[in-house]
Amino acid sequence: VEQSYELAYQLFLRGASAGDTNCYYYLGVMFSKGLFVEKDYAQAQHWYSLGAKADDSRCMYNLGLFYENGVYLTKDLDKAMYWYKKAADSDFAKANDKIKILTMENK
């Protein structure tokens, strides 16, 4: 099967307009990596925020990464920790690793 980022983008937009949280996540990924679309962290943050508000743990985790690393958003370890904890509460295992690392670094 031939991979088409253009088709994926169109399908994700359609799904996002219907409120599909998977589509929010994948649009965030496309914009944060510049897949088919120009890399745009503001757009990535927009889609991740919509997904996080809809309880998508992957979006919560990626917002944590944005805050931890100061990607588009002002670096804020408290906000990063907030989003990592929300993702961990939703059983997103990678978030637990980030919480442990940030907790150890801030002792």
PDB file of C-alpha atoms in Angstrom:
ATOM      1  CA  VAL A   1       0.000   0.000   0.000  1.00  0.00           C
ATOM      2  CA  GLU A   2       1.415   3.347  -1.014  1.00  0.00           C
ATOM      3  CA  GLN A   3       1.694   5.843   1.825  1.00  0.00           C
ATOM      4  CA  SER A   4      -0.040   9.162   1.216  1.00  0.00           C
ATOM      5  CA  TYR A   5       0.393  11.900   3.794  1.00  0.00           C
ATOM      6  CA  GLU A   6      -1.884  14.115   1.728  1.00  0.00           C
ATOM      7  CA  LEU A   7      -4.736  11.611   1.958  1.00  0.00           C
ATOM      8  CA  ALA A   8      -4.022  11.017   5.648  1.00  0.00           C
ATOM      9  CA  TYR A   9      -4.117  14.760   6.297  1.00  0.00           C
ATOM     10  CA  GLN A  10      -7.487  15.129   4.560  1.00  0.00           C
ATOM     11  CA  LEU A  11      -8.940  12.155   6.445  1.00  0.00           C
ATOM     12  CA  PHE A  12      -7.592  13.405   9.781  1.00  0.00           C
ATOM     13  CA  LEU A  13      -9.110  16.846   9.169  1.00  0.00           C
ATOM     14  CA  ARG A  14     -12.457  15.255   8.402  1.00  0.00           C
ATOM     15  CA  GLY A  15     -12.245  13.089  11.517  1.00  0.00           C
ATOM     16  CA  ALA A  16     -11.158  16.019  13.685  1.00  0.00           C
ATOM     17  CA  SER A  17     -14.143  18.064  12.531  1.00  0.00           C
ATOM     18  CA  ALA A  18     -16.285  15.177  13.810  1.00  0.00           C
ATOM     19  CA  GLY A  19     -14.465  15.227  17.174  1.00  0.00           C
ATOM     20  CA  ASP A  20     -12.298  12.124  16.720  1.00  0.00           C
ATOM     21  CA  THR A  21      -9.489  12.383  19.298  1.00  0.00           C
ATOM     22  CA  ASN A  22      -7.238  10.053  17.274  1.00  0.00           C
ATOM     23  CA  CYS A  23      -7.374  12.615  14.501  1.00  0.00           C
ATOM     24  CA  TYR A  24      -6.423  15.426  16.889  1.00  0.00           C
ATOM     25  CA  TYR A  25      -3.365  13.418  17.887  1.00  0.00           C
ATOM     26  CA  TYR A  26      -2.298  12.554  14.352  1.00  0.00           C
ATOM     27  CA  LEU A  27      -2.779  16.124  13.120  1.00  0.00           C
ATOM     28  CA  GLY A  28      -0.573  17.248  16.004  1.00  0.00           C
ATOM     29  CA  VAL A  29       2.056  14.722  14.917  1.00  0.00           C
ATOM     30  CA  MET A  30       1.868  15.829  11.290  1.00  0.00           C
ATOM     31  CA  PHE A  31       2.351  19.483  12.218  1.00  0.00           C
ATOM     32  CA  SER A  32       5.082  18.828  14.785  1.00  0.00           C
ATOM     33  CA  LYS A  33       7.092  16.711  12.321  1.00  0.00           C
ATOM     34  CA  GLY A  34       6.229  18.515   9.102  1.00  0.00           C
ATOM     35  CA  LEU A  35       4.604  15.493   7.440  1.00  0.00           C
ATOM     36  CA  PHE A  36       2.888  16.760   4.254  1.00  0.00           C
ATOM     37  CA  VAL A  37       2.272  20.108   5.982  1.00  0.00           C
ATOM     38  CA  GLU A  38       4.884  22.690   6.882  1.00  0.00           C
ATOM     39  CA  LYS A  39       6.233  22.154  10.396  1.00  0.00           C
ATOM     40  CA  ASP A  40       4.113  24.378  12.622  1.00  0.00           C
ATOM     41  CA  TYR A  41       4.344  23.997  16.392  1.00  0.00           C
ATOM     42  CA  ALA A  42       1.448  26.396  16.974  1.00  0.00           C
ATOM     43  CA  GLN A  43      -0.823  24.116  14.952  1.00  0.00           C
ATOM     44  CA  ALA A  44       0.604  21.021  16.652  1.00  0.00           C
ATOM     45  CA  GLN A  45      -0.083  22.581  20.053  1.00  0.00           C
ATOM     46  CA  HIS A  46      -3.617  23.461  18.943  1.00  0.00           C
ATOM     47  CA  TRP A  47      -4.415  19.871  17.974  1.00  0.00           C
ATOM     48  CA  TYR A  48      -2.714  18.398  21.039  1.00  0.00           C
ATOM     49  CA  SER A  49      -4.678  20.789  23.258  1.00  0.00           C
ATOM     50  CA  LEU A  50      -7.964  19.724  21.695  1.00  0.00           C
ATOM     51  CA  GLY A  51      -7.022  16.086  22.199  1.00  0.00           C
ATOM     52  CA  ALA A  52      -5.917  16.673  25.788  1.00  0.00           C
ATOM     53  CA  LYS A  53      -9.215  18.374  26.602  1.00  0.00           C
ATOM     54  CA  ALA A  54     -10.929  15.301  25.135  1.00  0.00           C
ATOM     55  CA  ASP A  55      -8.863  13.019  27.442  1.00  0.00           C
ATOM     56  CA  ASP A  56      -6.415  11.670  24.850  1.00  0.00           C
ATOM     57  CA  SER A  57      -3.373  10.637  26.896  1.00  0.00           C
ATOM     58  CA  ARG A  58      -1.002  10.839  23.904  1.00  0.00           C
ATOM     59  CA  CYS A  59      -1.953  14.477  23.426  1.00  0.00           C
ATOM     60  CA  MET A  60      -1.501  15.150  27.137  1.00  0.00           C
ATOM     61  CA  TYR A  61       1.960  13.593  26.998  1.00  0.00           C
ATOM     62  CA  ASN A  62       2.970  15.635  23.954  1.00  0.00           C
ATOM     63  CA  LEU A  63       1.796  18.845  25.620  1.00  0.00           C
ATOM     64  CA  GLY A  64       4.014  17.850  28.523  1.00  0.00           C
ATOM     65  CA  LEU A  65       6.922  17.525  26.104  1.00  0.00           C
ATOM     66  CA  PHE A  66       6.193  20.964  24.643  1.00  0.00           C
ATOM     67  CA  TYR A  67       6.206  22.548  28.109  1.00  0.00           C
ATOM     68  CA  GLU A  68       9.230  20.595  29.309  1.00  0.00           C
ATOM     69  CA  ASN A  69      11.341  21.547  26.306  1.00  0.00           C
ATOM     70  CA  GLY A  70       9.938  25.005  25.590  1.00  0.00           C
ATOM     71  CA  VAL A  71       8.667  23.985  22.159  1.00  0.00           C
ATOM     72  CA  TYR A  72       6.405  26.813  20.975  1.00  0.00           C
ATOM     73  CA  LEU A  73       5.205  27.243  24.572  1.00  0.00           C
ATOM     74  CA  THR A  74       7.245  28.899  27.306  1.00  0.00           C
ATOM     75  CA  LYS A  75       9.257  26.281  29.169  1.00  0.00           C
ATOM     76  CA  ASP A  76       7.322  25.440  32.319  1.00  0.00           C
ATOM     77  CA  LEU A  77       8.193  22.296  34.252  1.00  0.00           C
ATOM     78  CA  ASP A  78       5.130  22.618  36.502  1.00  0.00           C
ATOM     79  CA  LYS A  79       2.822  22.568  33.481  1.00  0.00           C
ATOM     80  CA  ALA A  80       4.851  19.745  31.950  1.00  0.00           C
ATOM     81  CA  MET A  81       4.427  17.750  35.140  1.00  0.00           C
ATOM     82  CA  TYR A  82       0.696  18.526  35.170  1.00  0.00           C
ATOM     83  CA  TRP A  83       0.249  17.075  31.682  1.00  0.00           C
ATOM     84  CA  TYR A  84       2.498  14.091  32.374  1.00  0.00           C
ATOM     85  CA  LYS A  85       0.467  13.286  35.489  1.00  0.00           C
ATOM     86  CA  LYS A  86      -2.800  13.553  33.560  1.00  0.00           C
ATOM     87  CA  ALA A  87      -1.398  11.215  30.908  1.00  0.00           C
ATOM     88  CA  ALA A  88      -0.151   8.800  33.579  1.00  0.00           C
ATOM     89  CA  ASP A  89      -3.579   8.824  35.212  1.00  0.00           C
ATOM     90  CA  SER A  90      -4.881   7.626  31.840  1.00  0.00           C
ATOM     91  CA  ASP A  91      -2.391   4.715  31.911  1.00  0.00           C
ATOM     92  CA  PHE A  92       0.089   6.207  29.443  1.00  0.00           C
ATOM     93  CA  ALA A  93       3.236   4.394  30.637  1.00  0.00           C
ATOM     94  CA  LYS A  94       5.797   6.747  29.062  1.00  0.00           C
ATOM     95  CA  ALA A  95       4.389   9.558  31.191  1.00  0.00           C
ATOM     96  CA  ASN A  96       5.390   7.724  34.371  1.00  0.00           C
ATOM     97  CA  ASP A  97       8.986   7.641  33.147  1.00  0.00           C
ATOM     98  CA  LYS A  98       8.948  11.397  32.540  1.00  0.00           C
ATOM     99  CA  ILE A  99       7.485  12.036  35.994  1.00  0.00           C
ATOM    100  CA  LYS A 100      10.257   9.986  37.598  1.00  0.00           C
ATOM    101  CA  ILE A 101      12.968  11.784  35.637  1.00  0.00           C
ATOM    102  CA  LEU A 102      11.609  15.281  36.346  1.00  0.00           C
ATOM    103  CA  THR A 103      11.127  14.434  40.023  1.00  0.00           C
ATOM    104  CA  MET A 104      14.728  13.180  40.313  1.00  0.00           C
ATOM    105  CA  GLU A 105      16.131  16.209  38.453  1.00  0.00           C
ATOM    106  CA  ASN A 106      14.312  18.682  40.711  1.00  0.00           C
ATOM    107  CA  LYS A 107      15.492  17.245  44.029  1.00  0.00           C
TER     108      LYS A 107
END
